[in-house]
Every structure is written in C-alpha cells, then in structure tokens.
Tab-separated table of C-alpha atoms in Angstrom:
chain	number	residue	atom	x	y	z
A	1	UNK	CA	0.000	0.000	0.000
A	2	UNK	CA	1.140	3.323	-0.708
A	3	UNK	CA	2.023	5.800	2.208
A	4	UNK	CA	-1.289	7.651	3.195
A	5	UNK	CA	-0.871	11.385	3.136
A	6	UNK	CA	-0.612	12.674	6.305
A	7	UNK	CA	-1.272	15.905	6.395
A	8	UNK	CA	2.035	17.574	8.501
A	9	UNK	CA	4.405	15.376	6.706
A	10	UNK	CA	3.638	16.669	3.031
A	11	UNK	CA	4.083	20.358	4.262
A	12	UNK	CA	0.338	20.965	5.671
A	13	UNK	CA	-1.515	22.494	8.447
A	14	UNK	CA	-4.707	22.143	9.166
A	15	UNK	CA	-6.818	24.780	11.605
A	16	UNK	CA	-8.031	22.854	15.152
A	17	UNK	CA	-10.681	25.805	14.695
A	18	UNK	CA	-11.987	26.231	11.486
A	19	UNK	CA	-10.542	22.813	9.716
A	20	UNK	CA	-9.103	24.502	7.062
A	21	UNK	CA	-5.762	23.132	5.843
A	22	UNK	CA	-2.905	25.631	4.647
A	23	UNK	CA	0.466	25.549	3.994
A	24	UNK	CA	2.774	25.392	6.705
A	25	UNK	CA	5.464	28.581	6.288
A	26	UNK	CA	8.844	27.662	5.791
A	27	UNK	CA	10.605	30.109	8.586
A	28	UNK	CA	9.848	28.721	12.163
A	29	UNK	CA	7.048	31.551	13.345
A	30	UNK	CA	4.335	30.420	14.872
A	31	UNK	CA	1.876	29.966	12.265
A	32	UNK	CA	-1.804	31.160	12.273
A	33	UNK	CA	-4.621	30.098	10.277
A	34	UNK	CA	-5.223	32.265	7.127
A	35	UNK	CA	-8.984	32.583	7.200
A	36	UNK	CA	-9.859	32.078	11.230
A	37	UNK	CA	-6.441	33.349	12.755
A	38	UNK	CA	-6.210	30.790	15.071
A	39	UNK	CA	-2.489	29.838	16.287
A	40	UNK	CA	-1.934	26.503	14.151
A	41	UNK	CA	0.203	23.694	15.038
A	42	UNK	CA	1.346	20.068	13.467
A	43	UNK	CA	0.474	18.551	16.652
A	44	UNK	CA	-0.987	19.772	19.865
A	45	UNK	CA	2.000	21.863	21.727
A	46	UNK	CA	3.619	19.398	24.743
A	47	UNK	CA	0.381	17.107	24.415
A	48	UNK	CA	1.729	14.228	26.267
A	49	UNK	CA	3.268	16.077	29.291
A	50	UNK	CA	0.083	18.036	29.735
A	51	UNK	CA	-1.748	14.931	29.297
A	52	UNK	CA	0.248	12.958	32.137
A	53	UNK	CA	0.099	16.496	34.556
A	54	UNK	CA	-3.684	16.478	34.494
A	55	UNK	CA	-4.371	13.052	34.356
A	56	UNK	CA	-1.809	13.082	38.008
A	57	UNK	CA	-3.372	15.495	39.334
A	58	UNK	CA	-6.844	13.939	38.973
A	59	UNK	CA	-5.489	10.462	40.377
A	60	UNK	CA	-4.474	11.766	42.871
A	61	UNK	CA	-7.551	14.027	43.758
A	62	UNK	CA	-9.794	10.887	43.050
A	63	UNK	CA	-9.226	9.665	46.599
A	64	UNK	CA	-10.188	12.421	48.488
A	65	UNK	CA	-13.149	13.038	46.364
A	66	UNK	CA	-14.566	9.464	47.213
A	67	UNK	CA	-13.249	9.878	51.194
A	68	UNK	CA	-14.033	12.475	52.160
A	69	UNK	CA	-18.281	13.656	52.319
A	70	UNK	CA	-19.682	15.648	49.746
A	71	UNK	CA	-22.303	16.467	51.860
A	72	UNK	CA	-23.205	16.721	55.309
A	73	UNK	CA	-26.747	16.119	56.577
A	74	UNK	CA	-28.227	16.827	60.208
A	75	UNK	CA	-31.557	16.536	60.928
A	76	UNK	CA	-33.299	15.257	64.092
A	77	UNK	CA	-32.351	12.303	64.009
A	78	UNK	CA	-28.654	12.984	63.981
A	79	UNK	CA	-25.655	14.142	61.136
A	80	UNK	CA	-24.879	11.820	58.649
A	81	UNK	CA	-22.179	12.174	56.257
A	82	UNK	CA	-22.168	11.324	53.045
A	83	UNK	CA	-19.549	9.857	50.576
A	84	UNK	CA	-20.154	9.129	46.962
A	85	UNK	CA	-20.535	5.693	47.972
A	86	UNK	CA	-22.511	5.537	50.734
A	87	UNK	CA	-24.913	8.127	48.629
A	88	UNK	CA	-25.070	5.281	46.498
A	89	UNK	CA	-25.959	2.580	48.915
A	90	UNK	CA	-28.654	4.260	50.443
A	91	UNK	CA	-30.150	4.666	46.912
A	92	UNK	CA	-30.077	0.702	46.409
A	93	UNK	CA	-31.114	-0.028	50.116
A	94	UNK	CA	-34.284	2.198	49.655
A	95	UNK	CA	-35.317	0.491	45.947
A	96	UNK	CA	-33.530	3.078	43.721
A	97	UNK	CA	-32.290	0.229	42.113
A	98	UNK	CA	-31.962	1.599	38.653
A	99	UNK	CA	-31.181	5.110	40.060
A	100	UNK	CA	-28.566	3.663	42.171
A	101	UNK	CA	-26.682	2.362	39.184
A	102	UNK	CA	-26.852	5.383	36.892
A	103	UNK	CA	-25.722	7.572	40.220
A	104	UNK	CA	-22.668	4.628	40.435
A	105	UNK	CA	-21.830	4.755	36.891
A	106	UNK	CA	-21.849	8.651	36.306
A	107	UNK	CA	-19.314	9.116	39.690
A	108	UNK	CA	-17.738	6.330	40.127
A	109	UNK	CA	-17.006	3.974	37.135
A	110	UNK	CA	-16.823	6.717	34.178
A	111	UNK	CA	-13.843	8.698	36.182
A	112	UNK	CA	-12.371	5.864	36.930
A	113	UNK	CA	-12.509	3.910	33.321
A	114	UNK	CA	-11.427	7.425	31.975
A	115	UNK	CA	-8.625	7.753	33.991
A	116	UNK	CA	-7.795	4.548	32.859
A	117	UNK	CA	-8.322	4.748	29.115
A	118	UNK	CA	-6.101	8.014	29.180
A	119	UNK	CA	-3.469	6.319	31.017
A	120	UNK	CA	-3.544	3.735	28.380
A	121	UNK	CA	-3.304	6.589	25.178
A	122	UNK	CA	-0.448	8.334	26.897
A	123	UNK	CA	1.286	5.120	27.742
A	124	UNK	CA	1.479	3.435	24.930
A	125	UNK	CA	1.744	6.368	22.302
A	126	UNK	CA	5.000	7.169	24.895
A	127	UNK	CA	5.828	3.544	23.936
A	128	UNK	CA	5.385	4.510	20.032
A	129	UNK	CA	2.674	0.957	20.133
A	130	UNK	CA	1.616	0.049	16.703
A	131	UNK	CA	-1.563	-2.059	17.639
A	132	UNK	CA	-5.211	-1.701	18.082
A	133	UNK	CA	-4.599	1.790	16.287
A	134	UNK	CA	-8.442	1.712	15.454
A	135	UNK	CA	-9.916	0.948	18.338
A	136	UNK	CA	-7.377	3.699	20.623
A	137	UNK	CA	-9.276	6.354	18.081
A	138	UNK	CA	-12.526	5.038	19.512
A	139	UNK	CA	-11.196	4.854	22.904
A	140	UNK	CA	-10.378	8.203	22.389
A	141	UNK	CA	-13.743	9.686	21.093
A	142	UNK	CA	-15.608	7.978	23.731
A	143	UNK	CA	-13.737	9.388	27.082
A	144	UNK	CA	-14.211	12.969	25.550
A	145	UNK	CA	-18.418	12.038	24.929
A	146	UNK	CA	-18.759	10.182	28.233
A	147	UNK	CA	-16.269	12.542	30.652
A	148	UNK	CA	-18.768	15.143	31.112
A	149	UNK	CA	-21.580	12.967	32.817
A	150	UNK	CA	-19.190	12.632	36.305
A	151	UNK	CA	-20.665	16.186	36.750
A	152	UNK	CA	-23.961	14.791	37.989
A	153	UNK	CA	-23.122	14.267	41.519
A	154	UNK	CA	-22.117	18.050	42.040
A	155	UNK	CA	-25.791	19.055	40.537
A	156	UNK	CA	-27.578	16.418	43.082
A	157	UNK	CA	-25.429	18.521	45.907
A	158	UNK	CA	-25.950	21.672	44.475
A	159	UNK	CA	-29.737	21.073	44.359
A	160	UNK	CA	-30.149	19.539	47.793
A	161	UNK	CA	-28.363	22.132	49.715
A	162	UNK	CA	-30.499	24.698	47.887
A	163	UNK	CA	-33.806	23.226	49.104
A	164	UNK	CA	-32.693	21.308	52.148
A	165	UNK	CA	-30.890	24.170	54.019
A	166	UNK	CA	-33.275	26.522	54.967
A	167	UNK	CA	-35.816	23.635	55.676
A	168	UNK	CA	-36.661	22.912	59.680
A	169	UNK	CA	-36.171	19.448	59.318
A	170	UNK	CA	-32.765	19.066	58.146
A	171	UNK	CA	-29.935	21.219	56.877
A	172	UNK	CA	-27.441	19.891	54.156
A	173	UNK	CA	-23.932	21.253	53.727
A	174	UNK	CA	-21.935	20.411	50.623
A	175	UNK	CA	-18.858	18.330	52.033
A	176	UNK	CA	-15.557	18.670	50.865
A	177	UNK	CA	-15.579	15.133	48.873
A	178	UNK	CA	-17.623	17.781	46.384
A	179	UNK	CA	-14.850	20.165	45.446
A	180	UNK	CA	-12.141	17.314	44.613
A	181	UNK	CA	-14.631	15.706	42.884
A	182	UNK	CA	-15.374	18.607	40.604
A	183	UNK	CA	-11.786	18.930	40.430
A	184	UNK	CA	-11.240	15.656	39.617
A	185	UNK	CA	-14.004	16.069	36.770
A	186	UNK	CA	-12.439	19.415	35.309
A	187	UNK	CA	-8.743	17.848	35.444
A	188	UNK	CA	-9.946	14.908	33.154
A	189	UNK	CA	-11.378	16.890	30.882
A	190	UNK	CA	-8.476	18.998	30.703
A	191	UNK	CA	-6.426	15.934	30.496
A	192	UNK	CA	-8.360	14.640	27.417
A	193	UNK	CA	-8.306	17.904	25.353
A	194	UNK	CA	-4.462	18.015	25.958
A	195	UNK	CA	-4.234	14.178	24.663
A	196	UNK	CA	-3.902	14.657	20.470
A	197	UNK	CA	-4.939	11.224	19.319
A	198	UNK	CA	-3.276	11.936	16.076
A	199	UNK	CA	0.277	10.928	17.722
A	200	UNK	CA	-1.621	7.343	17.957
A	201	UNK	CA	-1.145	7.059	14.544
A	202	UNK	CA	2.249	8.817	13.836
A	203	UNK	CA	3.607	6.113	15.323
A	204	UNK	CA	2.504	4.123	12.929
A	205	UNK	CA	4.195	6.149	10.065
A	206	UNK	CA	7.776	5.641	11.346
A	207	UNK	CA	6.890	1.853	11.982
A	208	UNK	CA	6.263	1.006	8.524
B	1	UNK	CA	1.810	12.323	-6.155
B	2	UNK	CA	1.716	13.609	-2.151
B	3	UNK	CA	4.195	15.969	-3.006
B	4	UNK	CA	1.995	17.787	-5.833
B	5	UNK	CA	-0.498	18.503	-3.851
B	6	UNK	CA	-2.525	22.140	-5.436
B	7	UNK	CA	-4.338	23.413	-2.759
B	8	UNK	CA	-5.979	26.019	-4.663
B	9	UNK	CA	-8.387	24.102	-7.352
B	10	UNK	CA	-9.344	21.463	-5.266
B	11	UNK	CA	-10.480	21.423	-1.395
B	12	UNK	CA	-8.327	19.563	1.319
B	13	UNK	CA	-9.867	18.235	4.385
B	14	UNK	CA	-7.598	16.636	6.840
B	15	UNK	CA	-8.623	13.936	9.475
B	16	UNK	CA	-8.922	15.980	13.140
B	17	UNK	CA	-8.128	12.517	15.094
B	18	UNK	CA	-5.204	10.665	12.860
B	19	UNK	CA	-4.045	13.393	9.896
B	20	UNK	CA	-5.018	11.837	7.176
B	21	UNK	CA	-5.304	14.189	4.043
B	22	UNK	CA	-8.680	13.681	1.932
B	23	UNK	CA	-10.097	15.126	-0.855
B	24	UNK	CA	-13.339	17.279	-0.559
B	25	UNK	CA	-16.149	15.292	-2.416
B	26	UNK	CA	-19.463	15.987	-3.275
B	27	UNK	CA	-21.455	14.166	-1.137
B	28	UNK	CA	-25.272	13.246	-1.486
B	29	UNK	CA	-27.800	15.127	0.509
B	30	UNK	CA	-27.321	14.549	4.321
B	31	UNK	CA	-24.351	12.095	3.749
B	32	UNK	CA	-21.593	11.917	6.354
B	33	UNK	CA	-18.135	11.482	5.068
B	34	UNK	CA	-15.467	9.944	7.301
B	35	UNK	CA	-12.142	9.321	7.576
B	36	UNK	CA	-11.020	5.833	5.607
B	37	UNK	CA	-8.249	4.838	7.977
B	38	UNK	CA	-9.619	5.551	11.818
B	39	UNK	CA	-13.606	6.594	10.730
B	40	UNK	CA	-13.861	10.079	12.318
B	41	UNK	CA	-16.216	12.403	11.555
B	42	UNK	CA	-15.102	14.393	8.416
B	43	UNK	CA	-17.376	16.820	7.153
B	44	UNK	CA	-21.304	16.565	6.030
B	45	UNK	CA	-23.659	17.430	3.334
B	46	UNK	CA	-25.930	19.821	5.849
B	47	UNK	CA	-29.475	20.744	3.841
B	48	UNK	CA	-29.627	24.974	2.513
B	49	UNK	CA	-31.350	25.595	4.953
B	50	UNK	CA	-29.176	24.228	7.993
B	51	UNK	CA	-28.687	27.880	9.046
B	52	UNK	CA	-31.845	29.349	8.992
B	53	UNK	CA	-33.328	25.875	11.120
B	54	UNK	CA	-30.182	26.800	13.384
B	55	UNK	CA	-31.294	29.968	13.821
B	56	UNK	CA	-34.809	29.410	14.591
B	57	UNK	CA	-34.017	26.579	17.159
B	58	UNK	CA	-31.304	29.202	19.073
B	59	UNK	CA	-33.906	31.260	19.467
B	60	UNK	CA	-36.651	29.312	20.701
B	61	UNK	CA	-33.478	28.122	23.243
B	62	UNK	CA	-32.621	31.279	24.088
B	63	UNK	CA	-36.574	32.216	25.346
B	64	UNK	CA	-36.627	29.024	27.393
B	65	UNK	CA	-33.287	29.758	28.530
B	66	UNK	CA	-34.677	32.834	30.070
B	67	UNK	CA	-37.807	31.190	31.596
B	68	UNK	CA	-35.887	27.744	32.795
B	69	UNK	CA	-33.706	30.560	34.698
B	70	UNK	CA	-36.793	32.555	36.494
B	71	UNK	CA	-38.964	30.134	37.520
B	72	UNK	CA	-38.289	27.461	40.262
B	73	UNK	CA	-37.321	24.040	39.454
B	74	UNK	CA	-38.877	22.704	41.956
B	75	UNK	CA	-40.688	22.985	45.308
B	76	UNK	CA	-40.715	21.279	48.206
B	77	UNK	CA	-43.511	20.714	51.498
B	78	UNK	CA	-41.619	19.525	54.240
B	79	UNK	CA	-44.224	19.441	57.346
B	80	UNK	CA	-46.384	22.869	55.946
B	81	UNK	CA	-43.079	24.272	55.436
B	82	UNK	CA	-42.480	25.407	51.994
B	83	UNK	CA	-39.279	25.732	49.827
B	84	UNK	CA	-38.530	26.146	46.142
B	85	UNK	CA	-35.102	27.280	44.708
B	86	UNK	CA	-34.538	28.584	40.910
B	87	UNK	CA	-30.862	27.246	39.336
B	88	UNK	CA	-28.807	30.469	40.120
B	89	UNK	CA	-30.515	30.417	43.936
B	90	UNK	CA	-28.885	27.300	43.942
B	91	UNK	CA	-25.484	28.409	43.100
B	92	UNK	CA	-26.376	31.340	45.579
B	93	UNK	CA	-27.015	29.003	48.239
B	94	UNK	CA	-23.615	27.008	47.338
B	95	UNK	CA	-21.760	30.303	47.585
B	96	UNK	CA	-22.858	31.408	50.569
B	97	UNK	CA	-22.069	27.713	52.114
B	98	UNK	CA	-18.745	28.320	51.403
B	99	UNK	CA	-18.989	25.907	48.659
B	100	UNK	CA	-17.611	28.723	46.287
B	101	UNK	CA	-15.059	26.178	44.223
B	102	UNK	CA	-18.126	24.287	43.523
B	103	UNK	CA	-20.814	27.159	43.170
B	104	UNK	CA	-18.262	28.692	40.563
B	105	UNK	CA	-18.140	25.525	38.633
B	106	UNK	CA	-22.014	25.000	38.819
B	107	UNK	CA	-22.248	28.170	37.726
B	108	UNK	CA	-19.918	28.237	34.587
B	109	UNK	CA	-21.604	25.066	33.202
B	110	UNK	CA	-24.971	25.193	33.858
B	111	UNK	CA	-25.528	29.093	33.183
B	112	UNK	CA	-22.645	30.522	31.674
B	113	UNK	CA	-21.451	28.408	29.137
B	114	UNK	CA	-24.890	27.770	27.713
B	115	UNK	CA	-25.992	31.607	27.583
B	116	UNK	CA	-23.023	32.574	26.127
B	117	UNK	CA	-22.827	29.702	23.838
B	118	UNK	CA	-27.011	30.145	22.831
B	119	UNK	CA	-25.948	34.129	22.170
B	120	UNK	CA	-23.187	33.692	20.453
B	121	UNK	CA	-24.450	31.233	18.063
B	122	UNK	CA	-28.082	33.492	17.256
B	123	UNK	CA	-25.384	36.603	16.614
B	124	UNK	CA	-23.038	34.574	14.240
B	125	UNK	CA	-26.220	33.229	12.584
B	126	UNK	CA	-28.035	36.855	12.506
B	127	UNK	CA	-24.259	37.789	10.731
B	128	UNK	CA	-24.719	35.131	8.285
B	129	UNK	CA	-27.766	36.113	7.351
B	130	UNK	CA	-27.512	39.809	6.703
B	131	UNK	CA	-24.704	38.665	4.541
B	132	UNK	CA	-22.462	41.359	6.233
B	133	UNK	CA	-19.326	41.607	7.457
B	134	UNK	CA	-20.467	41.436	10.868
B	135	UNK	CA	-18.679	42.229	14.423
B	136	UNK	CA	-17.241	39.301	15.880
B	137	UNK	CA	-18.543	36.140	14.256
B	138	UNK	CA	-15.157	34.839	13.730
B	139	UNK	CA	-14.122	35.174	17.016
B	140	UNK	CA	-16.880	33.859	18.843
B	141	UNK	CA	-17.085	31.094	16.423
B	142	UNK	CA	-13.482	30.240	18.144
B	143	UNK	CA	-14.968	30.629	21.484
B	144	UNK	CA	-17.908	28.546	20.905
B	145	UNK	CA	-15.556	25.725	19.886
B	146	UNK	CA	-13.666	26.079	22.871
B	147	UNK	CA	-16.305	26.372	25.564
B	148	UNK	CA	-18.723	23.814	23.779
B	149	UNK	CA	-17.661	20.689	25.765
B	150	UNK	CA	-18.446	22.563	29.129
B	151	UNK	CA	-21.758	23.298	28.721
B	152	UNK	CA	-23.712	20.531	30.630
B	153	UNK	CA	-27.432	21.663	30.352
B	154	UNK	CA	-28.285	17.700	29.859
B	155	UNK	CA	-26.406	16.555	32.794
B	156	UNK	CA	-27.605	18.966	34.880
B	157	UNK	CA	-31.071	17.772	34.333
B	158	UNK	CA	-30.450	14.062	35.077
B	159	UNK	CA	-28.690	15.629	38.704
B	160	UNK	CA	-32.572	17.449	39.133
B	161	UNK	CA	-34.286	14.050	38.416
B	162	UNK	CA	-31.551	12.394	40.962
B	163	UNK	CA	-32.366	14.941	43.396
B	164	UNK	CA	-36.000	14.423	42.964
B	165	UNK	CA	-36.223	10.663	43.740
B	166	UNK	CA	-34.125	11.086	46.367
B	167	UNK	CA	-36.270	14.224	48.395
B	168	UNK	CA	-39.504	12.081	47.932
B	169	UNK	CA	-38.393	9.690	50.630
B	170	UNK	CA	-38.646	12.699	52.796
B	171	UNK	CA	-41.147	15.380	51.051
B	172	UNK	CA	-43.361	16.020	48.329
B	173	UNK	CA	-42.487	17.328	45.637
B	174	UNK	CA	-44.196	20.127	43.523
B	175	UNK	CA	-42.679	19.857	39.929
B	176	UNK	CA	-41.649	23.440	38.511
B	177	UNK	CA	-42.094	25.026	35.419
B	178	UNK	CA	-38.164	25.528	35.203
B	179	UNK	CA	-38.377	21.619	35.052
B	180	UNK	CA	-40.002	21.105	32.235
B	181	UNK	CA	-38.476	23.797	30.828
B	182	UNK	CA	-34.741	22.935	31.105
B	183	UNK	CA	-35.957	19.559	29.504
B	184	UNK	CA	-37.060	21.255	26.090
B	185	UNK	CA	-34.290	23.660	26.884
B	186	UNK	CA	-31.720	20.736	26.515
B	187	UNK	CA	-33.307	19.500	23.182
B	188	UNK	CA	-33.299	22.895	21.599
B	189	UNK	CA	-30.154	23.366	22.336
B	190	UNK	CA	-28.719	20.022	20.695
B	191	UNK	CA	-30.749	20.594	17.733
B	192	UNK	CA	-29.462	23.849	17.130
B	193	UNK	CA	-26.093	22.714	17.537
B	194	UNK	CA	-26.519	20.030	15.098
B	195	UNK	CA	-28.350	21.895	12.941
B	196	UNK	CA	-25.653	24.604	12.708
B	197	UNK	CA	-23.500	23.980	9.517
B	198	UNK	CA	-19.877	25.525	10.957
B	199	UNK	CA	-18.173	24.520	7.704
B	200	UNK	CA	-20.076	26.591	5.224
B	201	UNK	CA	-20.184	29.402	8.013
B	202	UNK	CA	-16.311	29.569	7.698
B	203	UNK	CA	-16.651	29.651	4.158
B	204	UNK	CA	-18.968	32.738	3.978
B	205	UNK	CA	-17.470	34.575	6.973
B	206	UNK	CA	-13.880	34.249	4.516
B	207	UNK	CA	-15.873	35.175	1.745
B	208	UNK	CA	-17.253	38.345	3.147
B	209	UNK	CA	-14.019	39.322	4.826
C-alpha cells in the first residue's frame, strides 16, 4: 500500500478551529490560520506532558473526592455524612435500584474507566505501540463524549443544599468530597483535550 | 503524487483525530463522510437551509433559557413548610455555604457556558444572514468551539431528576415550570447545535471578509 498522506508530513496544516488546511510557512514563526487566525500547530503543543500532569493530578484528587463527604446532613435524628458511595448505597437499600446504578456509573465507574483509558493513550503512544490503532481512536472519542456525565453528583449537591438548608427538618452542607470531585471532573477533561490522538497514529508512520 | 499537492483548485480536508489528508467530495444530501483509515467524523452534506433551522431553534433556546432561569425548578412541602429554589438560587445558596469552588463551577456550566454559547451562536447566525461583514462572528465562532464541551445543560437535568427521587423519601415534591423547561431547553439546544453547519459558516465569513 502506498504511504497515506498525512497531512504535517507533506508540508500541511490544518486549523483545530476552522478545519481549514494551509500551507505550513517555511521560517519557524508560529503559524496562524489564514482565514480564522487561530495559532496553528502540526500537533498539539507538549500534548503528552500536559496529558500525564492532568491526568496526576486527577489520580491523585480521586481519593479524596470518594473519602471524604460531599455532603453533610443533620436533621433530628442525627448528622450523617455522606460519601459518593454511601450516597449510592442508600439509593439501592431504599429500591432506587436503577437510580442507584446510573448515580454509580456517572461518579464512580466513568472517572475511573477514563482515567484509565487516558493512562492507556499516553502510555502506549510514549511507547510509540503500533496495535489496536483503530480501536485507541474510539477509545479516544468515547472518554471525551462520556467525561462530562461525572458532573452529575455536584448538581444532586448543588440542588439539595439549595432546598434542604433553609428547611426545619434538616440542613445539608456540601462536604468537601464535592470540590475534589469537581476537580477531579475538570482535570480529566483537561487531560483529554491536551491528549492529540493523532500521535496514535504517527507512530505508525515511522513503523512502517 | 503527495508531493503535488494544489491546494488552490481542489479542497483539502484533513482527518482531526489521525491526519489523514482527503479530498473534498461531493457528497449526497445529508451524507456523512469519514475518515477511511480511523472513521472520524469528516465533514457533512448539511441541507440549505441548515442555518436558517439553526437559527430558529437558538432562538426558541434562548426564550426558554430565560424562563428555565426565572422560575423554580422545583418545590418542596416539608411538614407545611415550603421551599422552592430557581438554578442560580442554587449556586447562591452554594456560595454562601462556602462551597464557592463548587458554586463557581455550577455556575460556569450550567448558566454561563450555555448563555453565552445560545448568544453567540443566534449573533453569528443573525451575521450570516444579513450577509455582512459582521462584528465578531469569527471570534466567537473560536470561542464557541472552545467552551462547547463545558456546557452541561443535559447533565444537569439528570442531577434534578436524581435529586427528585431522592427528596420524595422525605417530602413532596411540587414539579416546577423551570423543570419542564430545562428539559425542552436541553433539546433545543442540541438541535441547534446540530443543525448549525460551521463549515459553510467559515466559508462565507472568509468570503465576506
């Protein structure tokens, strides 16, 4: 088969913005994008360091986010504190079955597969790996679709202290479990728009 | 042959997830070309009248945006007691926990990034359609790409139905109109999105300028 055209190694650019793809200029300025002006590069600046710094960061927040509460509740009948977890328990002990396992996999399996899966990229693109090229595009497409629903947690919080607080019966306090786990949201998203999943494949290139 | 590439006479579209260089073809109405080595979305055949659909569904987004923001989302009657809460009383509430890390993020995703995402979309379209030069469409067409992943109307509203099941162990609940709202809200809002053709946008915004 005949070498593909890859874009940067035949002299291209194409815009991250506006897609369009222009000639890369000869002298080593930083190039912009002729019709959007956007700052244009071959390949996301320092992607892989940036990808490893956030991803770090959000390991290591993970563990306080599912230690600590994210949200405190007193009421008559005592103060309860509330992990992730043990917000999910009390979901499946009182029926929420189905309820209980959307709340489990929105904050506690997507996180953690994405972590994962972005561990994986990094890794082996460090280790210039050839194989399941495909499939670590897909990988790719589906942490950035599926990273955003870890957020629902913080809006459960958000609305229960809202309405719960000034109530007689019981007051609810948003824990700090609830800021690292935002954190540890925002810092895998970051994470993933630093990973360019187009090193995946320049890997490739060399290797054959 | 790579190396003779004329970018002038014929259009160039290059693969956003692997590189790969392809050639612009004509493509039948609504078909989807991707990429032939890792099948990424490439570019589309959107209908003439993507734009003008676009433009109407921001709109109608934008007016429930308003009301989804006024009106409670839900209430709540705890023992004759009676408490409701609108989003941004929410984030209020969060603030003034000393929750403000949290309250800033609600905040940015749930109201920010959607307004200014639902406004900025209705101006570049208005710009489109006067056919003038316009102030600003290219760069808030640059800021829309960048803020679009943080916009979480949709999760937002399965955290409401979370919170919901989990208060009528201990209240009842009086649904909102902000409810209902936020739900059409978050379907406007992805059909105007998908609606929106960005790629012959870019072409008319470099035509006019």
């Amino acid at each position: 088969m005949n070498p593909a055209p890859i874009t940067a190694r035949i002299g291209l650019l194409a815009c991250e913005v506006c897609r369009l793809v222009s000639r890369a200029p000869s002298t080593g300025d930083v190039a912009h994008c002729p019709r959007c002006g956007a700052a244009l590069h071959t390949r996301k600046p320092a992607s892989l360091v940036r990808t490893w710094a956030f991803l770090i960061a959000a390991m290591i927040l993970y563990v306080p986010a599912n230690v600590l509460p994210i949200m405190d509740t007193s009421s008559l009948f005592g103060t309860q504190n509330d992990t992730i977890l043990s917000g999910i328990a009390f979901l499946w002990t009182s029926g929420s079955y189905v309820l209980a396992m959307v709340v489990f996999f929105a904050s506690v399996l997507v996180p953690l597969l994405k972590m994962i899966a972005l561990a994986i990229l990094a890794g082996s693109v460090q280790m210039g790996s050839v194989r399941y090229r495909r499939t670590r595009t897909r990988l790719y497409r589906l942490i950035e679709f599926a990273g955003r629903w870890s957020m629902l947690d913080i809006y459960v919080v958000t609305i229960l202290v809202a309405l719960v607080q000034v109530s007689t019966l019981a007051s609810i306090h948003a824990g700090p479990g609830a800021a690292a786990f935002g954190a540890v949201v925002v810092l895998t998203m970051f994470s993933a728009t630093s990973f360019d999943p187009r090193l995946i494949w320049d890997t490739q290139e060399e290797a054959s | 042959m790579a190396n003779n590439l004329d970018t002038s006479s014929v259009t160039f579209v290059a693969c956003q997830e692997c590189d790969l260089l392809h050639r612009h073809a004509t493509l039948p109405p609504k078909g989807v070309a991707r990429c032939v080595r890792c099948g990424a979305f490439l570019y589309r055949q959107a209908p003439s009248d993507s734009n003008e659909r676009a433009l109407a569904l921001a709109l109608t987004a934008c007016i429930l945006f308003v009301i989804a923001n006024i009106y409670p989302i839900f209430g709540l009657e705890v023992q004759g007691t009676h408490t409701s809460t609108t989003l941004f009383g929410a984030v209020e509430s969060l603030w003034d926990d000393n929750s403000r890390a949290v309250a800033t993020l609600v905040f940015f995703t749930t109201i920010f990034v959607p307004a200014a995402e639902l406004i900025g979309l209705t101006w570049v379209l208005v710009v489109l359609r006067s056919g003038s030069q316009g102030w600003g469409a290219v760069p808030i067409l640059h800021f829309i790409e960048r803020v679009k992943p943080w916009g979480m109307v949709e999760v937002f509203l399965l955290g409401v139905l979370v919170s919901l099941v989990k208060l009528a162990h201990i209240a009842i609940i009086e649904p909102g109109m902000a409810l209902f709202t936020f739900g059409a809200l978050m379907v406007f809002i992805a059909a105007s999105a998908a609606s929106f053709d960005a790629d012959a946008a870019w072409v008319q915004l470099e035509a006019v300028n």
